[in-house]
């Protein structure tokens, strides 16, 4: 599959299952992927998971691994503060998707408004009830099951590549938990 061929994507933040699921789909789709991990151990594990087609680097090394004049088409990050240092590398017409549970709608709207002149779309997924049960008897969301990192990844990639007339949106991926 070459859905993302010719695109450069950076996935920032902690080495989470959601970041890994996003990176796997991008690699499978032919994108050039840079994924960050803080520790050498995490970087080794991610290299094993993704193979040689993705670059796994320390967060401080993202700009260097893209090289001079390197441009990013798709940027996935856990917070607005994580995105800001890389905005100069983001191609006009690119996309930012925030992937942590907590980006407030105002932060998404503010960054989206700042980047409108460059035609950069900014959206967020807000995952909730994702992963294995913790055994504390917590109630399941209205859909009756926990979600998977892969489901969050599909929503994030939709916002990044297919939702071309969407910006400033915070999409709950929480099994209906955020709804009455």
C-alpha positions as protocol buffer text, in pm:
chain_id: "A"
residue {
  index: 1
  type: UNK
  ca { x: 0 y: 0 z: 0 }
}
residue {
  index: 2
  type: UNK
  ca { x: 138 y: 344 z: -91 }
}
residue {
  index: 3
  type: UNK
  ca { x: -124 y: 573 z: 56 }
}
residue {
  index: 4
  type: UNK
  ca { x: 140 y: 787 z: 228 }
}
residue {
  index: 5
  type: UNK
  ca { x: 423 y: 751 z: -27 }
}
residue {
  index: 6
  type: UNK
  ca { x: 623 y: 1067 z: -80 }
}
residue {
  index: 7
  type: UNK
  ca { x: 524 y: 1209 z: 258 }
}
residue {
  index: 8
  type: UNK
  ca { x: 751 y: 1271 z: 553 }
}
residue {
  index: 9
  type: UNK
  ca { x: 593 y: 1220 z: 893 }
}
residue {
  index: 10
  type: UNK
  ca { x: 728 y: 1290 z: 1239 }
}
residue {
  index: 11
  type: UNK
  ca { x: 571 y: 1120 z: 1541 }
}
residue {
  index: 12
  type: UNK
  ca { x: 678 y: 1295 z: 1864 }
}
residue {
  index: 13
  type: UNK
  ca { x: 627 y: 1229 z: 2230 }
}
residue {
  index: 14
  type: UNK
  ca { x: 654 y: 931 z: 2454 }
}
residue {
  index: 15
  type: UNK
  ca { x: 704 y: 591 z: 2292 }
}
residue {
  index: 16
  type: UNK
  ca { x: 340 y: 493 z: 2345 }
}
residue {
  index: 17
  type: UNK
  ca { x: 128 y: 226 z: 2185 }
}
residue {
  index: 18
  type: UNK
  ca { x: -64 y: 502 z: 2004 }
}
residue {
  index: 19
  type: UNK
  ca { x: 255 y: 656 z: 1860 }
}
residue {
  index: 20
  type: UNK
  ca { x: 373 y: 311 z: 1754 }
}
residue {
  index: 21
  type: UNK
  ca { x: 38 y: 231 z: 1590 }
}
residue {
  index: 22
  type: UNK
  ca { x: 51 y: 561 z: 1395 }
}
residue {
  index: 23
  type: UNK
  ca { x: 410 y: 497 z: 1287 }
}
residue {
  index: 24
  type: UNK
  ca { x: 331 y: 140 z: 1176 }
}
residue {
  index: 25
  type: UNK
  ca { x: 43 y: 254 z: 954 }
}
residue {
  index: 26
  type: UNK
  ca { x: 257 y: 531 z: 805 }
}
residue {
  index: 27
  type: UNK
  ca { x: 544 y: 291 z: 732 }
}
residue {
  index: 28
  type: UNK
  ca { x: 303 y: 38 z: 579 }
}
residue {
  index: 29
  type: UNK
  ca { x: 165 y: 319 z: 362 }
}
residue {
  index: 30
  type: UNK
  ca { x: 507 y: 415 z: 229 }
}
residue {
  index: 31
  type: UNK
  ca { x: 581 y: 731 z: 429 }
}
residue {
  index: 32
  type: UNK
  ca { x: 926 y: 834 z: 543 }
}
residue {
  index: 33
  type: UNK
  ca { x: 878 y: 819 z: 923 }
}
residue {
  index: 34
  type: UNK
  ca { x: 1075 y: 970 z: 1208 }
}
residue {
  index: 35
  type: UNK
  ca { x: 965 y: 852 z: 1551 }
}
residue {
  index: 36
  type: UNK
  ca { x: 1107 y: 979 z: 1878 }
}
residue {
  index: 37
  type: UNK
  ca { x: 1193 y: 784 z: 2190 }
}
residue {
  index: 38
  type: UNK
  ca { x: 1373 y: 914 z: 2495 }
}
residue {
  index: 39
  type: UNK
  ca { x: 1587 y: 617 z: 2593 }
}
residue {
  index: 40
  type: UNK
  ca { x: 1824 y: 390 z: 2406 }
}
residue {
  index: 41
  type: UNK
  ca { x: 1619 y: 92 z: 2522 }
}
residue {
  index: 42
  type: UNK
  ca { x: 1297 y: 241 z: 2379 }
}
residue {
  index: 43
  type: UNK
  ca { x: 1474 y: 323 z: 2051 }
}
residue {
  index: 44
  type: UNK
  ca { x: 1601 y: -36 z: 2020 }
}
residue {
  index: 45
  type: UNK
  ca { x: 1254 y: -176 z: 2090 }
}
residue {
  index: 46
  type: UNK
  ca { x: 1092 y: 56 z: 1835 }
}
residue {
  index: 47
  type: UNK
  ca { x: 1353 y: -35 z: 1571 }
}
residue {
  index: 48
  type: UNK
  ca { x: 1260 y: -399 z: 1627 }
}
residue {
  index: 49
  type: UNK
  ca { x: 890 y: -316 z: 1592 }
}
residue {
  index: 50
  type: UNK
  ca { x: 921 y: -94 z: 1283 }
}
residue {
  index: 51
  type: UNK
  ca { x: 1224 y: -229 z: 1101 }
}
residue {
  index: 52
  type: UNK
  ca { x: 1473 y: -23 z: 907 }
}
residue {
  index: 53
  type: UNK
  ca { x: 1217 y: 183 z: 715 }
}
residue {
  index: 54
  type: UNK
  ca { x: 1162 y: 424 z: 1006 }
}
residue {
  index: 55
  type: UNK
  ca { x: 1416 y: 646 z: 1178 }
}
residue {
  index: 56
  type: UNK
  ca { x: 1400 y: 624 z: 1556 }
}
residue {
  index: 57
  type: UNK
  ca { x: 1575 y: 917 z: 1724 }
}
residue {
  index: 58
  type: UNK
  ca { x: 1601 y: 1104 z: 2051 }
}
residue {
  index: 59
  type: UNK
  ca { x: 1360 y: 1401 z: 2063 }
}
residue {
  index: 60
  type: UNK
  ca { x: 1647 y: 1651 z: 2039 }
}
residue {
  index: 61
  type: UNK
  ca { x: 1771 y: 1489 z: 1716 }
}
residue {
  index: 62
  type: UNK
  ca { x: 1459 y: 1527 z: 1497 }
}
residue {
  index: 63
  type: UNK
  ca { x: 1578 y: 1836 z: 1308 }
}
residue {
  index: 64
  type: UNK
  ca { x: 1925 y: 1689 z: 1250 }
}
residue {
  index: 65
  type: UNK
  ca { x: 1793 y: 1361 z: 1107 }
}
residue {
  index: 66
  type: UNK
  ca { x: 1576 y: 1549 z: 856 }
}
residue {
  index: 67
  type: UNK
  ca { x: 1881 y: 1732 z: 727 }
}
residue {
  index: 68
  type: UNK
  ca { x: 1910 y: 2089 z: 601 }
}
residue {
  index: 69
  type: UNK
  ca { x: 1596 y: 2202 z: 430 }
}
residue {
  index: 70
  type: UNK
  ca { x: 1412 y: 1891 z: 547 }
}
residue {
  index: 71
  type: UNK
  ca { x: 1038 y: 1935 z: 532 }
}
residue {
  index: 72
  type: UNK
  ca { x: 769 y: 1755 z: 730 }
}
residue {
  index: 73
  type: UNK
  ca { x: 425 y: 1691 z: 580 }
}
residue {
  index: 74
  type: UNK
  ca { x: 257 y: 1524 z: 878 }
}
residue {
  index: 75
  type: UNK
  ca { x: 334 y: 1594 z: 1242 }
}
residue {
  index: 76
  type: UNK
  ca { x: 188 y: 1388 z: 1526 }
}
residue {
  index: 77
  type: UNK
  ca { x: 262 y: 1507 z: 1880 }
}
residue {
  index: 78
  type: UNK
  ca { x: 135 y: 1476 z: 2232 }
}
residue {
  index: 79
  type: UNK
  ca { x: 119 y: 1849 z: 2309 }
}
residue {
  index: 80
  type: UNK
  ca { x: 124 y: 2194 z: 2150 }
}
residue {
  index: 81
  type: UNK
  ca { x: 452 y: 2274 z: 2330 }
}
residue {
  index: 82
  type: UNK
  ca { x: 609 y: 1971 z: 2161 }
}
residue {
  index: 83
  type: UNK
  ca { x: 495 y: 2092 z: 1817 }
}
residue {
  index: 84
  type: UNK
  ca { x: 612 y: 2453 z: 1837 }
}
residue {
  index: 85
  type: UNK
  ca { x: 989 y: 2393 z: 1793 }
}
residue {
  index: 86
  type: UNK
  ca { x: 923 y: 2205 z: 1467 }
}
residue {
  index: 87
  type: UNK
  ca { x: 677 y: 2443 z: 1303 }
}
residue {
  index: 88
  type: UNK
  ca { x: 951 y: 2589 z: 1081 }
}
residue {
  index: 89
  type: UNK
  ca { x: 1009 y: 2238 z: 937 }
}
residue {
  index: 90
  type: UNK
  ca { x: 641 y: 2182 z: 861 }
}
residue {
  index: 91
  type: UNK
  ca { x: 552 y: 2220 z: 494 }
}
residue {
  index: 92
  type: UNK
  ca { x: 286 y: 2469 z: 396 }
}
residue {
  index: 93
  type: UNK
  ca { x: -32 y: 2268 z: 344 }
}
residue {
  index: 94
  type: UNK
  ca { x: 83 y: 2009 z: 599 }
}
residue {
  index: 95
  type: UNK
  ca { x: -101 y: 1874 z: 898 }
}
residue {
  index: 96
  type: UNK
  ca { x: -58 y: 1855 z: 1275 }
}
residue {
  index: 97
  type: UNK
  ca { x: -249 y: 1605 z: 1488 }
}
residue {
  index: 98
  type: UNK
  ca { x: -225 y: 1614 z: 1866 }
}
residue {
  index: 99
  type: UNK
  ca { x: -260 y: 1266 z: 2012 }
}
residue {
  index: 100
  type: UNK
  ca { x: -273 y: 1295 z: 2392 }
}
residue {
  index: 101
  type: UNK
  ca { x: -598 y: 1273 z: 2590 }
}
residue {
  index: 102
  type: UNK
  ca { x: -571 y: 1624 z: 2725 }
}
residue {
  index: 103
  type: UNK
  ca { x: -525 y: 1888 z: 2455 }
}
residue {
  index: 104
  type: UNK
  ca { x: -795 y: 2141 z: 2536 }
}
residue {
  index: 105
  type: UNK
  ca { x: -1008 y: 2258 z: 2246 }
}
residue {
  index: 106
  type: UNK
  ca { x: -882 y: 2615 z: 2296 }
}
residue {
  index: 107
  type: UNK
  ca { x: -519 y: 2504 z: 2241 }
}
residue {
  index: 108
  type: UNK
  ca { x: -617 y: 2323 z: 1921 }
}
residue {
  index: 109
  type: UNK
  ca { x: -817 y: 2624 z: 1797 }
}
residue {
  index: 110
  type: UNK
  ca { x: -536 y: 2868 z: 1882 }
}
residue {
  index: 111
  type: UNK
  ca { x: -267 y: 2671 z: 1700 }
}
residue {
  index: 112
  type: UNK
  ca { x: -501 y: 2612 z: 1404 }
}
residue {
  index: 113
  type: UNK
  ca { x: -566 y: 2986 z: 1378 }
}
residue {
  index: 114
  type: UNK
  ca { x: -192 y: 3062 z: 1394 }
}
residue {
  index: 115
  type: UNK
  ca { x: -117 y: 2827 z: 1104 }
}
residue {
  index: 116
  type: UNK
  ca { x: -409 y: 2914 z: 872 }
}
residue {
  index: 117
  type: UNK
  ca { x: -197 y: 3146 z: 660 }
}
residue {
  index: 118
  type: UNK
  ca { x: 29 y: 2848 z: 578 }
}
residue {
  index: 119
  type: UNK
  ca { x: -270 y: 2621 z: 504 }
}
residue {
  index: 120
  type: UNK
  ca { x: -158 y: 2389 z: 783 }
}
residue {
  index: 121
  type: UNK
  ca { x: -445 y: 2202 z: 941 }
}
residue {
  index: 122
  type: UNK
  ca { x: -434 y: 2136 z: 1317 }
}
residue {
  index: 123
  type: UNK
  ca { x: -659 y: 1879 z: 1481 }
}
residue {
  index: 124
  type: UNK
  ca { x: -651 y: 1649 z: 1782 }
}
residue {
  index: 125
  type: UNK
  ca { x: -768 y: 1307 z: 1884 }
}
residue {
  index: 126
  type: UNK
  ca { x: -871 y: 1270 z: 2247 }
}
residue {
  index: 127
  type: UNK
  ca { x: -829 y: 902 z: 2337 }
}
residue {
  index: 128
  type: UNK
  ca { x: -1004 y: 759 z: 2639 }
}
residue {
  index: 129
  type: UNK
  ca { x: -1063 y: 406 z: 2767 }
}
residue {
  index: 130
  type: UNK
  ca { x: -779 y: 274 z: 2551 }
}
residue {
  index: 131
  type: UNK
  ca { x: -580 y: -34 z: 2650 }
}
residue {
  index: 132
  type: UNK
  ca { x: -602 y: -323 z: 2886 }
}
residue {
  index: 133
  type: UNK
  ca { x: -832 y: -322 z: 3187 }
}
residue {
  index: 134
  type: UNK
  ca { x: -649 y: -226 z: 3504 }
}
residue {
  index: 135
  type: UNK
  ca { x: -848 y: -462 z: 3720 }
}
residue {
  index: 136
  type: UNK
  ca { x: -997 y: -191 z: 3941 }
}
residue {
  index: 137
  type: UNK
  ca { x: -1353 y: -259 z: 3826 }
}
residue {
  index: 138
  type: UNK
  ca { x: -1383 y: 63 z: 3626 }
}
residue {
  index: 139
  type: UNK
  ca { x: -1694 y: 86 z: 3413 }
}
residue {
  index: 140
  type: UNK
  ca { x: -1664 y: 38 z: 3041 }
}
residue {
  index: 141
  type: UNK
  ca { x: -1763 y: 320 z: 2804 }
}
residue {
  index: 142
  type: UNK
  ca { x: -2107 y: 309 z: 2637 }
}
residue {
  index: 143
  type: UNK
  ca { x: -1974 y: 96 z: 2349 }
}
residue {
  index: 144
  type: UNK
  ca { x: -1915 y: -177 z: 2608 }
}
residue {
  index: 145
  type: UNK
  ca { x: -1545 y: -239 z: 2549 }
}
residue {
  index: 146
  type: UNK
  ca { x: -1206 y: -77 z: 2575 }
}
residue {
  index: 147
  type: UNK
  ca { x: -1056 y: 75 z: 2263 }
}
residue {
  index: 148
  type: UNK
  ca { x: -726 y: -11 z: 2100 }
}
residue {
  index: 149
  type: UNK
  ca { x: -430 y: 207 z: 2007 }
}
residue {
  index: 150
  type: UNK
  ca { x: -490 y: 106 z: 1644 }
}
residue {
  index: 151
  type: UNK
  ca { x: -836 y: 270 z: 1656 }
}
residue {
  index: 152
  type: UNK
  ca { x: -682 y: 596 z: 1778 }
}
residue {
  index: 153
  type: UNK
  ca { x: -416 y: 572 z: 1507 }
}
residue {
  index: 154
  type: UNK
  ca { x: -682 y: 536 z: 1234 }
}
residue {
  index: 155
  type: UNK
  ca { x: -864 y: 845 z: 1364 }
}
residue {
  index: 156
  type: UNK
  ca { x: -539 y: 1045 z: 1382 }
}
residue {
  index: 157
  type: UNK
  ca { x: -441 y: 945 z: 1028 }
}
residue {
  index: 158
  type: UNK
  ca { x: -788 y: 1032 z: 901 }
}
residue {
  index: 159
  type: UNK
  ca { x: -753 y: 1381 z: 1047 }
}
residue {
  index: 160
  type: UNK
  ca { x: -399 y: 1415 z: 909 }
}
residue {
  index: 161
  type: UNK
  ca { x: -461 y: 1300 z: 553 }
}
residue {
  index: 162
  type: UNK
  ca { x: -825 y: 1253 z: 458 }
}
residue {
  index: 163
  type: UNK
  ca { x: -1006 y: 1530 z: 648 }
}
residue {
  index: 164
  type: UNK
  ca { x: -875 y: 1798 z: 414 }
}
residue {
  index: 165
  type: UNK
  ca { x: -1149 y: 2050 z: 499 }
}
residue {
  index: 166
  type: UNK
  ca { x: -1115 y: 2010 z: 876 }
}
residue {
  index: 167
  type: UNK
  ca { x: -907 y: 2216 z: 1117 }
}
residue {
  index: 168
  type: UNK
  ca { x: -935 y: 2309 z: 1484 }
}
residue {
  index: 169
  type: UNK
  ca { x: -1124 y: 1988 z: 1572 }
}
residue {
  index: 170
  type: UNK
  ca { x: -1077 y: 1777 z: 1884 }
}
residue {
  index: 171
  type: UNK
  ca { x: -1216 y: 1432 z: 1806 }
}
residue {
  index: 172
  type: UNK
  ca { x: -1299 y: 1209 z: 2106 }
}
residue {
  index: 173
  type: UNK
  ca { x: -1195 y: 847 z: 2049 }
}
residue {
  index: 174
  type: UNK
  ca { x: -1338 y: 716 z: 2373 }
}
residue {
  index: 175
  type: UNK
  ca { x: -1618 y: 468 z: 2305 }
}
residue {
  index: 176
  type: UNK
  ca { x: -1884 y: 730 z: 2376 }
}
residue {
  index: 177
  type: UNK
  ca { x: -1751 y: 815 z: 2723 }
}
residue {
  index: 178
  type: UNK
  ca { x: -1759 y: 1188 z: 2652 }
}
residue {
  index: 179
  type: UNK
  ca { x: -2123 y: 1178 z: 2545 }
}
residue {
  index: 180
  type: UNK
  ca { x: -2433 y: 1176 z: 2764 }
}
